[in-house]
CSV table of C-alpha atoms and ligand atoms in Angstrom, one decimal:
chain,number,residue,atom,x,y,z
A,178,MET,CA,-24.5,-9.0,-16.8
A,179,HIS,CA,-27.7,-8.5,-18.9
A,180,TYR,CA,-30.3,-7.0,-16.6
A,181,THR,CA,-34.1,-6.8,-17.7
A,182,SER,CA,-36.5,-5.1,-15.8
A,183,GLU,CA,-39.1,-8.0,-15.5
A,184,LYS,CA,-39.9,-9.6,-12.2
A,185,ASN,CA,-38.6,-12.9,-14.0
A,186,PHE,CA,-35.1,-11.8,-14.2
A,187,ALA,CA,-34.8,-11.3,-10.1
A,188,GLU,CA,-36.6,-14.8,-9.5
A,189,GLU,CA,-34.2,-16.4,-11.7
A,190,ALA,CA,-31.4,-14.7,-10.2
A,191,ASP,CA,-32.3,-15.6,-7.1
A,192,ARG,CA,-32.8,-19.2,-7.9
A,193,LYS,CA,-29.4,-19.2,-9.1
A,194,ASP,CA,-27.9,-17.5,-6.1
A,195,LEU,CA,-24.9,-19.4,-4.4
A,196,LEU,CA,-25.9,-17.2,-1.0
A,197,LYS,CA,-29.7,-17.6,-1.4
A,198,ASN,CA,-29.9,-19.5,1.9
A,199,PHE,CA,-28.4,-17.1,4.1
A,200,LYS,CA,-31.1,-14.7,4.2
A,201,ASP,CA,-32.8,-17.4,6.7
A,202,LEU,CA,-30.2,-16.9,8.9
A,203,PHE,CA,-31.0,-13.3,9.7
A,204,TYR,CA,-33.8,-11.7,11.7
A,205,PHE,CA,-35.7,-8.9,9.4
A,206,PRO,CA,-37.3,-5.9,11.4
A,207,VAL,CA,-41.0,-6.1,11.4
A,208,ARG,CA,-43.3,-3.1,11.3
A,209,ASN,CA,-47.5,-2.9,11.6
A,210,GLY,CA,-47.0,-6.6,11.1
A,211,LYS,CA,-44.9,-6.8,7.7
A,212,GLN,CA,-41.5,-7.4,7.7
A,213,GLN,CA,-39.5,-4.8,5.8
A,214,TYR,CA,-37.2,-4.4,3.0
A,215,TYR,CA,-33.7,-3.7,4.8
A,216,PHE,CA,-31.2,-1.5,2.7
A,217,THR,CA,-29.5,-0.2,5.1
A,218,GLY,CA,-26.9,-3.0,6.2
A,219,ASN,CA,-24.2,-0.5,5.9
A,220,SER,CA,-25.3,1.6,8.8
A,221,LEU,CA,-26.3,-1.4,11.0
A,222,GLY,CA,-26.4,-4.8,9.7
A,223,LEU,CA,-28.9,-7.3,10.7
A,224,GLN,CA,-29.2,-9.6,13.5
A,225,PRO,CA,-27.7,-13.3,12.7
A,226,LYS,CA,-30.2,-15.8,14.5
A,227,SER,CA,-26.9,-17.4,15.9
A,228,VAL,CA,-26.0,-14.4,17.9
A,229,ARG,CA,-28.1,-15.5,20.9
A,230,SER,CA,-26.6,-18.7,21.3
A,231,PHE,CA,-22.9,-17.3,21.1
A,232,VAL,CA,-24.1,-14.7,23.9
A,233,GLU,CA,-25.8,-17.5,25.9
A,234,LEU,CA,-22.7,-19.3,26.0
A,235,GLU,CA,-20.4,-16.8,27.9
A,236,LEU,CA,-23.6,-15.8,30.0
A,237,LYS,CA,-23.6,-19.3,31.2
A,238,ALA,CA,-19.8,-19.3,31.4
A,239,TRP,CA,-20.4,-16.4,33.8
A,240,GLU,CA,-22.9,-18.0,35.9
A,241,GLU,CA,-21.2,-21.4,36.4
A,242,TYR,CA,-17.7,-20.4,36.5
A,243,ALA,CA,-17.4,-16.7,37.3
A,244,VAL,CA,-14.1,-15.3,37.6
A,245,GLU,CA,-12.5,-18.7,36.6
A,246,ALA,CA,-14.4,-18.3,33.2
A,247,HIS,CA,-11.1,-16.6,32.4
A,248,PHE,CA,-9.6,-20.2,32.2
A,249,GLU,CA,-12.0,-22.6,32.2
A,250,GLY,CA,-15.1,-23.5,30.4
A,251,LYS,CA,-15.4,-23.8,26.3
A,252,ASN,CA,-13.7,-20.5,25.3
A,253,PRO,CA,-11.4,-19.1,28.3
A,254,TRP,CA,-11.9,-15.2,28.2
A,255,PHE,CA,-8.2,-14.8,28.7
A,256,HIS,CA,-7.8,-15.7,25.2
A,257,TYR,CA,-11.2,-14.4,23.9
A,258,HIS,CA,-9.9,-11.5,21.6
A,259,LYS,CA,-7.8,-14.4,19.8
A,260,PHE,CA,-11.2,-16.2,18.6
A,261,THR,CA,-11.7,-13.6,16.1
A,262,LYS,CA,-8.3,-13.6,14.5
A,263,LYS,CA,-8.8,-15.9,11.7
A,264,HIS,CA,-11.6,-14.5,10.3
A,265,LEU,CA,-10.6,-11.0,10.5
A,266,ALA,CA,-7.3,-11.9,8.9
A,267,GLU,CA,-9.6,-13.7,6.0
A,268,LEU,CA,-11.4,-10.4,5.7
A,269,THR,CA,-8.6,-7.9,5.9
A,270,GLY,CA,-6.1,-9.8,4.2
A,271,ALA,CA,-3.5,-10.0,7.0
A,272,LYS,CA,-1.8,-12.2,9.2
A,273,GLU,CA,-3.4,-13.3,12.4
A,274,LEU,CA,-0.6,-11.6,14.1
A,275,GLU,CA,-1.5,-8.3,12.5
A,276,VAL,CA,-5.3,-7.9,13.6
A,277,VAL,CA,-6.8,-7.9,16.9
A,278,SER,CA,-10.5,-7.1,18.5
A,279,MET,CA,-10.6,-4.2,20.7
A,280,ASN,CA,-12.3,-1.2,22.0
A,281,ASN,CA,-14.8,0.8,19.6
A,282,LEU,CA,-13.7,2.2,16.3
A,283,THR,CA,-12.8,5.6,17.4
A,284,THR,CA,-11.2,4.7,20.1
A,285,ASN,CA,-9.0,3.1,17.6
A,286,LEU,CA,-8.3,5.6,15.8
A,287,HIS,CA,-7.2,7.8,18.5
A,288,LEU,CA,-4.4,4.6,19.5
A,289,MET,CA,-3.4,4.3,15.8
A,290,LEU,CA,-3.1,7.9,15.2
A,291,THR,CA,-1.1,8.4,18.4
A,292,SER,CA,1.2,5.6,16.9
A,293,PHE,CA,1.5,6.7,13.7
A,294,TYR,CA,0.9,10.7,13.3
A,295,GLN,CA,4.6,11.5,14.7
A,296,PRO,CA,4.9,15.1,12.6
A,297,LYS,CA,8.7,16.4,12.9
A,298,GLY,CA,9.1,19.7,11.7
A,299,ARG,CA,7.7,20.2,8.4
A,300,LYS,CA,6.9,17.1,8.0
A,301,ASN,CA,3.5,17.1,9.8
A,302,LYS,CA,0.7,17.3,7.0
A,303,ILE,CA,-1.8,14.7,6.7
A,304,ILE,CA,-4.1,13.9,3.8
A,305,ILE,CA,-7.9,13.3,4.2
A,306,GLU,CA,-10.5,13.2,1.8
A,307,ALA,CA,-13.0,16.0,2.1
A,308,GLY,CA,-16.3,15.1,4.0
A,309,ALA,CA,-14.8,12.1,5.6
A,310,PHE,CA,-17.4,10.6,8.3
A,311,PRO,CA,-17.3,13.3,11.4
A,312,SER,CA,-16.0,11.2,14.1
A,313,ASP,CA,-12.8,10.6,11.9
A,314,GLN,CA,-12.6,14.4,11.2
A,315,TYR,CA,-12.7,15.1,14.9
A,316,ALA,CA,-10.4,12.9,16.0
A,317,LEU,CA,-8.0,14.2,13.5
A,318,GLU,CA,-8.3,17.8,14.7
A,319,THR,CA,-8.3,16.7,18.1
A,320,GLN,CA,-5.1,14.7,17.9
A,321,ILE,CA,-3.6,17.6,15.6
A,322,LYS,CA,-4.7,20.1,18.6
A,323,LEU,CA,-2.9,17.8,21.1
A,324,ARG,CA,0.2,18.0,19.4
A,325,GLY,CA,0.3,21.8,19.8
A,326,LEU,CA,-0.4,22.3,16.0
A,327,ILE,CA,-3.4,24.2,14.1
A,328,PRO,CA,-5.5,21.7,12.4
A,329,ASP,CA,-6.3,24.3,9.3
A,330,GLU,CA,-2.8,24.2,8.7
A,331,ILE,CA,-2.1,20.4,8.8
A,332,LEU,CA,-4.9,18.9,7.5
A,333,ILE,CA,-5.1,18.8,3.6
A,334,GLU,CA,-8.4,17.7,2.5
A,335,LEU,CA,-8.5,16.2,-0.9
A,336,GLN,CA,-12.1,17.8,-3.1
A,337,PRO,CA,-13.5,15.9,-5.9
A,338,GLU,CA,-12.9,17.8,-9.3
A,339,PRO,CA,-15.6,20.5,-10.0
A,340,GLY,CA,-19.1,18.9,-11.1
A,341,GLU,CA,-17.6,15.5,-9.8
A,342,HIS,CA,-18.4,13.6,-6.3
A,343,CYS,CA,-15.7,11.2,-6.2
A,344,LEU,CA,-11.9,11.4,-5.8
A,345,ARG,CA,-9.6,10.6,-8.9
A,346,THR,CA,-6.7,8.3,-8.0
A,347,ASP,CA,-4.4,10.1,-10.2
A,348,ASN,CA,-5.2,13.5,-8.0
A,349,ILE,CA,-4.6,11.4,-4.6
A,350,LEU,CA,-1.4,10.1,-5.6
A,351,SER,CA,-0.5,13.9,-7.1
A,352,ALA,CA,-1.4,15.5,-4.0
A,353,ILE,CA,0.8,12.9,-1.9
A,354,ARG,CA,3.8,13.6,-4.4
A,355,GLU,CA,3.2,17.2,-4.2
A,356,LEU,CA,3.3,17.1,-0.3
A,357,ASN,CA,6.1,15.2,-0.8
A,358,GLU,CA,8.6,15.9,2.5
A,359,GLU,CA,5.9,17.6,4.1
A,360,LEU,CA,3.4,14.5,4.4
A,361,ALA,CA,3.4,12.7,7.2
A,362,LEU,CA,0.4,10.5,7.3
A,363,VAL,CA,-2.4,9.6,4.8
A,364,MET,CA,-5.7,8.7,6.4
A,365,MET,CA,-8.4,8.0,4.4
A,366,SER,CA,-11.5,6.0,4.1
A,367,GLY,CA,-11.5,2.3,2.3
A,368,VAL,CA,-15.3,3.1,1.3
A,369,GLN,CA,-16.5,6.7,1.5
A,370,TYR,CA,-19.3,6.2,3.7
A,371,TYR,CA,-21.1,9.4,1.7
A,372,SER,CA,-20.2,8.7,-1.6
A,373,GLY,CA,-19.6,4.9,-1.4
A,374,GLN,CA,-16.4,5.3,-3.6
A,375,PHE,CA,-13.6,2.4,-2.9
A,376,PHE,CA,-10.3,3.8,-2.6
A,377,GLU,CA,-7.3,2.4,-4.5
A,378,ILE,CA,-5.7,1.3,-1.4
A,379,ASP,CA,-2.5,-0.2,-2.7
A,380,LYS,CA,-1.3,3.1,-5.1
A,381,ILE,CA,-2.1,5.4,-2.4
A,382,THR,CA,-0.1,3.6,0.4
A,383,GLN,CA,2.7,2.9,-2.3
A,384,ALA,CA,2.9,6.4,-3.1
A,385,ALA,CA,2.6,7.5,0.5
A,386,HIS,CA,5.4,5.0,1.5
A,387,GLU,CA,7.8,6.7,-1.6
A,388,VAL,CA,7.5,10.0,0.4
A,389,ASN,CA,8.2,8.3,3.9
A,390,ALA,CA,4.9,8.7,5.1
A,391,TYR,CA,2.3,6.4,6.4
A,392,ALA,CA,-1.0,5.2,5.1
A,393,GLY,CA,-3.8,4.1,7.3
A,394,PHE,CA,-7.3,3.6,6.4
A,395,ASP,CA,-10.6,3.5,8.3
A,396,LEU,CA,-12.5,0.2,7.2
A,397,ALA,CA,-15.6,1.0,8.6
A,398,HIS,CA,-17.6,0.6,5.3
A,399,ALA,CA,-15.2,-1.8,3.3
A,400,ILE,CA,-14.5,-4.9,6.1
A,401,GLY,CA,-17.4,-7.6,5.0
A,402,ASN,CA,-18.2,-5.5,2.0
A,403,LEU,CA,-15.3,-6.5,-0.1
A,404,PRO,CA,-12.2,-8.5,0.0
A,405,LEU,CA,-9.0,-6.6,1.1
A,406,SER,CA,-5.5,-7.3,1.0
A,407,LEU,CA,-3.6,-4.9,3.9
A,408,HIS,CA,-0.7,-7.1,3.9
A,409,LYS,CA,0.2,-7.5,0.7
A,410,ASP,CA,-0.4,-3.7,-0.3
A,411,ASP,CA,2.1,-3.2,2.7
A,412,VAL,CA,-0.9,-0.8,4.4
A,413,ASP,CA,0.7,0.5,7.8
A,414,PHE,CA,-2.5,0.4,9.9
A,415,ALA,CA,-6.3,0.1,9.8
A,416,VAL,CA,-9.1,0.1,11.9
A,417,TRP,CA,-12.9,-0.7,11.3
A,418,CYS,CA,-15.9,-1.1,13.4
A,419,SER,CA,-18.1,-4.6,13.3
A,420,TYR,CA,-21.7,-3.4,13.5
A,421,LYS,CA,-22.0,-2.1,10.0
A,422,TYR,CA,-21.8,-4.6,7.3
A,423,LEU,CA,-20.4,-7.3,9.9
A,424,ASN,CA,-23.6,-7.4,11.3
A,425,SER,CA,-22.1,-7.9,15.1
A,426,GLY,CA,-24.6,-5.8,17.0
A,427,PRO,CA,-24.8,-1.7,18.0
A,428,GLY,CA,-21.7,-0.5,19.1
A,429,GLY,CA,-19.9,-3.8,18.8
A,430,VAL,CA,-16.4,-4.6,19.5
A,431,SER,CA,-14.1,-3.0,16.9
A,432,GLY,CA,-10.5,-4.2,15.4
A,433,ILE,CA,-7.2,-3.2,14.3
A,434,TYR,CA,-4.7,-4.0,11.5
A,435,VAL,CA,-1.3,-2.9,12.2
A,436,ASN,CA,1.3,-4.1,9.7
A,437,GLU,CA,3.7,-7.0,11.0
A,438,LYS,CA,6.4,-4.5,10.5
A,439,HIS,CA,5.5,-2.4,13.1
A,440,GLY,CA,4.3,-4.7,15.5
A,441,SER,CA,7.5,-5.5,17.1
A,442,ASN,CA,8.9,-2.1,16.8
A,443,ASN,CA,9.1,-1.0,20.5
A,444,THR,CA,10.0,2.6,19.6
A,445,ILE,CA,6.9,3.0,17.9
A,446,PRO,CA,5.2,5.6,20.6
A,447,ARG,CA,1.6,4.1,21.9
A,448,LEU,CA,-0.5,4.0,24.9
A,449,GLY,CA,-0.4,0.8,26.9
A,450,GLY,CA,-2.6,-1.3,29.1
A,451,TRP,CA,-2.1,-4.4,30.9
A,452,TRP,CA,-3.8,-6.6,27.9
A,453,GLY,CA,-1.4,-5.1,25.6
A,454,GLN,CA,1.5,-6.6,27.9
A,455,ASN,CA,3.2,-10.1,27.1
A,456,GLU,CA,0.8,-12.6,28.5
A,457,GLU,CA,3.3,-14.5,29.8
A,458,ILE,CA,3.8,-11.5,32.5
A,459,ARG,CA,0.6,-9.9,32.1
A,460,PHE,CA,-0.9,-11.6,35.6
A,461,LYS,CA,2.4,-11.1,37.3
A,462,MET,CA,1.4,-7.6,37.8
A,463,GLN,CA,4.6,-6.3,37.8
A,464,LYS,CA,6.2,-2.5,36.7
A,465,GLY,CA,7.4,-2.1,33.2
A,466,PHE,CA,5.4,-2.5,29.9
A,467,HIS,CA,6.6,-5.0,27.5
A,468,PRO,CA,4.1,-5.1,24.7
A,469,MET,CA,2.7,-8.2,23.1
A,470,LYS,CA,4.1,-8.5,19.4
A,471,GLY,CA,2.0,-7.8,16.5
A,472,ALA,CA,-1.7,-5.7,17.0
A,473,ASP,CA,-2.2,-7.5,20.2
A,474,GLY,CA,0.5,-5.2,21.7
A,475,TRP,CA,-1.9,-2.1,21.1
A,476,GLN,CA,-4.7,-3.6,23.4
A,477,LEU,CA,-5.6,-1.8,26.4
A,478,SER,CA,-8.0,-3.6,28.3
A,479,ASN,CA,-9.5,-7.3,28.2
A,480,VAL,CA,-11.8,-7.3,25.3
A,481,ASN,CA,-15.9,-7.2,25.8
A,482,VAL,CA,-16.4,-11.0,25.8
A,483,ILE,CA,-20.2,-10.3,25.5
A,484,SER,CA,-19.8,-8.0,22.3
A,485,THR,CA,-17.2,-10.3,20.9
A,486,ALA,CA,-19.3,-13.3,21.1
A,487,ALA,CA,-21.9,-11.8,18.8
A,488,HIS,CA,-19.3,-10.9,16.8
A,489,ARG,CA,-17.9,-14.3,16.7
A,490,ALA,CA,-21.2,-15.6,15.6
A,491,SER,CA,-21.4,-13.0,12.8
A,492,LEU,CA,-17.6,-13.6,11.7
A,493,GLU,CA,-18.7,-17.6,11.3
A,494,ILE,CA,-21.3,-16.7,8.5
A,495,PHE,CA,-18.8,-14.7,6.6
A,496,SER,CA,-16.4,-17.6,6.8
A,497,LYS,CA,-19.2,-20.0,5.7
A,498,ALA,CA,-20.0,-17.7,2.6
A,499,GLY,CA,-16.8,-16.6,1.8
A,500,ILE,CA,-15.7,-13.0,1.1
A,501,ASN,CA,-15.0,-13.6,-2.7
A,502,THR,CA,-18.4,-15.1,-3.1
A,503,ILE,CA,-20.1,-12.6,-1.3
A,504,ARG,CA,-18.4,-9.9,-3.6
A,505,GLU,CA,-19.3,-11.4,-7.0
A,506,LYS,CA,-22.7,-11.6,-5.9
A,507,SER,CA,-22.5,-8.3,-4.5
A,508,LYS,CA,-21.4,-6.7,-7.8
A,509,ILE,CA,-24.2,-7.9,-9.8
A,510,LEU,CA,-26.9,-7.1,-7.1
A,511,THR,CA,-25.6,-3.7,-6.9
A,512,GLY,CA,-25.2,-3.6,-10.7
A,513,TYR,CA,-28.9,-4.6,-11.1
A,514,LEU,CA,-30.0,-2.0,-8.5
A,515,GLU,CA,-28.2,0.5,-10.7
A,516,TYR,CA,-29.9,-0.6,-13.6
A,517,LEU,CA,-33.5,-0.5,-12.0
A,518,LEU,CA,-32.7,3.2,-10.9
A,519,ASN,CA,-31.5,4.7,-14.5
A,520,ASP,CA,-34.6,2.4,-15.8
A,521,THR,CA,-36.8,4.6,-13.6
A,522,MET,CA,-37.7,8.3,-14.6
A,523,SER,CA,-35.0,8.9,-12.2
A,524,GLY,CA,-32.6,11.4,-14.2
A,525,ASN,CA,-35.1,14.2,-13.3
A,526,TYR,CA,-34.6,13.6,-9.7
A,527,PHE,CA,-31.3,12.2,-8.6
A,528,GLU,CA,-27.9,11.2,-10.1
A,529,ILE,CA,-26.0,8.6,-8.5
A,530,ILE,CA,-23.0,9.7,-7.5
A,531,THR,CA,-21.1,6.3,-6.4
A,532,PRO,CA,-18.8,5.2,-9.3
A,533,SER,CA,-20.4,3.2,-12.1
A,534,ASN,CA,-17.3,0.8,-12.1
A,535,PRO,CA,-18.2,-2.1,-9.7
A,536,GLU,CA,-14.1,-2.2,-9.0
A,537,GLU,CA,-14.8,1.1,-7.5
A,538,ARG,CA,-17.6,0.3,-5.1
A,539,GLY,CA,-19.0,-1.9,-2.7
A,540,ALA,CA,-22.6,-2.6,-1.9
A,541,GLN,CA,-24.0,1.2,-1.8
A,542,LEU,CA,-25.4,3.4,-4.4
A,543,SER,CA,-25.7,7.1,-3.1
A,544,LEU,CA,-28.4,9.3,-4.7
A,545,LEU,CA,-28.2,12.9,-4.6
A,546,PHE,CA,-31.1,14.4,-5.4
A,547,LYS,CA,-32.1,17.6,-7.1
A,548,LYS,CA,-35.6,17.9,-5.9
A,549,ASN,CA,-38.2,16.3,-3.6
A,550,GLY,CA,-35.5,13.9,-1.9
A,551,LYS,CA,-36.7,14.1,1.4
A,552,GLU,CA,-40.4,13.4,0.1
A,553,VAL,CA,-39.1,10.3,-1.9
A,554,PHE,CA,-37.0,9.1,1.3
A,555,GLU,CA,-40.3,9.2,3.5
A,556,ALA,CA,-42.4,7.8,0.9
A,557,LEU,CA,-39.9,4.6,0.5
A,558,THR,CA,-39.9,4.5,4.3
A,559,LYS,CA,-44.0,4.3,4.5
A,560,ASP,CA,-43.6,1.5,1.7
A,561,ASN,CA,-41.6,-0.6,4.1
A,562,MET,CA,-38.5,0.3,2.3
A,563,LEU,CA,-35.8,1.4,4.6
A,564,VAL,CA,-32.9,3.2,3.2
A,565,ASP,CA,-31.0,6.1,4.9
A,566,TRP,CA,-30.9,9.7,4.6
A,567,ARG,CA,-27.8,11.7,4.9
A,568,GLU,CA,-28.1,15.3,4.9
A,569,PRO,CA,-28.4,17.7,2.9
A,570,ASN,CA,-30.0,15.4,-0.2
A,571,VAL,CA,-28.8,12.2,-0.2
A,572,VAL,CA,-30.5,8.6,-0.2
A,573,ARG,CA,-27.9,5.8,0.7
A,574,ILE,CA,-29.2,2.3,-0.4
A,575,SER,CA,-27.2,-0.7,0.4
A,576,PRO,CA,-28.2,-3.8,-0.9
A,577,VAL,CA,-26.4,-6.7,1.2
A,578,PRO,CA,-25.3,-9.9,-0.6
A,579,LEU,CA,-25.9,-11.8,2.5
A,580,TYR,CA,-29.4,-11.3,3.1
A,581,ASN,CA,-30.8,-9.1,0.4
A,582,SER,CA,-32.4,-11.0,-2.7
A,583,PHE,CA,-32.8,-10.1,-6.3
A,584,THR,CA,-36.4,-10.0,-5.5
A,585,ASP,CA,-35.7,-7.5,-2.8
A,586,VAL,CA,-34.3,-4.9,-5.0
A,587,PHE,CA,-36.8,-5.5,-7.6
A,588,ALA,CA,-39.2,-4.4,-5.2
A,589,LEU,CA,-37.3,-1.7,-4.2
A,590,GLY,CA,-37.3,-0.5,-8.1
A,591,ASN,CA,-40.9,-1.0,-8.1
A,592,SER,CA,-41.5,1.2,-5.0
A,593,LEU,CA,-39.2,4.2,-6.4
A,594,ARG,CA,-40.7,3.7,-9.9
A,595,ASN,CA,-44.4,4.5,-8.2
A,596,ILE,CA,-43.3,7.4,-5.9
A,597,LEU,CA,-41.9,9.1,-8.6
A,598,GLY,CA,-44.7,8.6,-10.9
A,599,GLN,CA,-46.9,10.4,-8.5
A,600,LEU,CA,-44.9,13.2,-7.7
B,1465,PLP,C1,-19.7,4.2,11.3
B,1465,PLP,C2,-18.4,5.0,11.3
B,1465,PLP,C3,-18.0,5.4,12.8
B,1465,PLP,C4,-18.2,5.4,14.0
B,1465,PLP,O1,-17.6,5.3,15.0
B,1465,PLP,P1,-17.7,4.5,16.4
B,1465,PLP,O2,-16.4,4.9,17.0
B,1465,PLP,O3,-17.9,2.9,16.0
B,1465,PLP,O4,-19.1,5.4,16.7
B,1465,PLP,C5,-16.7,6.2,12.3
B,1465,PLP,N1,-15.8,6.4,11.3
B,1465,PLP,C6,-16.3,6.0,10.2
B,1465,PLP,C7,-16.0,6.2,8.9
B,1465,PLP,C8,-17.4,5.1,10.3
B,1465,PLP,O5,-18.2,5.0,8.8
C-alpha cells in the first residue's frame, strides 16, 4: 500500500472501505459534548447499538415466561450457550463442537489448566512468554502451587533477545525442543497484550506436540482481531474473553475451545458441573457425571443469558462483516497508523515495539516512550484521542477496523504531531 500524509489519502481510503458503514452500528463515547476518537477497542470494545434489543428480548422472556423461558419463547435458555457456537467456530477456525460460551476468561483458564496441565515426574515444565498478562501469570502460579510444585522451578518464561521486544519464533521452538521430555505444556497468548505480537500458533503447537506436550493459547487479544485456525493448527485448548475486540460488554461471557480429540476423552481430569452433564439426563438430577461431548462437557453452570445476549448482538456484526474482510482492512489501517507515526518526528520520543510485519501483528501498535510518555498520553487524552497507557512507559493504540476509519487515524496522527511539536 502506498500511503501519503495528506488528508485526501484518508478520505479516499474511507470511500473505498468495504466496512465504512459498520461504524454507524456502534456508540462512541462523548465527553464535554464532543464525540471521542476511540483507539482502545483492544481493552473494551464499543457497544453495538443492537445490544439493547438482544438484551430486551431476554428481559421480555423473563418477564413473560419466567422459569418457562428455559423451554419457551424465541430463544429457549436451556440451549442459550449453543446460539454463539456457529459464529465462534467461524472466528476461531474450529468445529462447533469444539467451542462453547461460558464463565469468564480467568475462570476458564483455570478449568483448562486443571485438564491440560498434568505434571508427571520430571515432565512438569510450562513455557510462557515473559511479561504475560498478570491474570494468566497468577493463574499459572497458583495452579502450579495447587499441584504441590514450585512456580520458579516450573515456569519457563521466554525473554526476547537483548535489545528486542518480541520473541523470535525460532527461539520459542528451540526452547520447546530443549526442554523436550520435561515440557508438559506451552501456554501462551495468541496476540501479546503489551507488545501486540501475534505468535505463530501452528508452529508452536506442532513443536509442543513433537515433545508430547500440550499447547494452549489465551486469545483475549486475538479473537475478533484476526482470523484463527485452531482446529487445523491442532491446538489443544484455548480461552478468550468477549469484551475486547468482540465488543460484547464489560465482564461479558467468555469462551473456550477444546480440540475435538480431547472432547470425548473422559479420562482427562476435569471439574464438573450440571451444565457439563449430558443434556439428555441433565434434568434427571441423578448421581454420576457423564459429560457432554466436546467443549460443552467443560461447562459448569447455565450460561449468563443477559451477557450472552449482548455477545450475540456483536457476533452477528462480525458474521456480516466477515473476519477476513475485517483483517484485510485491519492490515491497511494499522499500516497507515504506522506510516503516520513514523512520519512524525517520533523517533526522538518513542519506538514502535510491535512487529512491523503485518503478518505478525493485529490491530495494535505499542509505542515505547524514551521520554515524555505520560505527558504525550495525557495530551492525547485532552485532545479527545482515547488511547491507553501501560506502565512503565507504553502507549497502546488500536485502530479497530469495524469502527475506526482512515480519517480517525489521520486525526490521531495530526494530534500526535502537534503534541510532539510543542514539547
Ligand atoms: C483481558 C485479559 C484477561 C482478563 O481476564 P478476565 O478474567 O476476563 O478478567 C486475562 N488475560 C489476558 C491475556 C487478557 O488480555
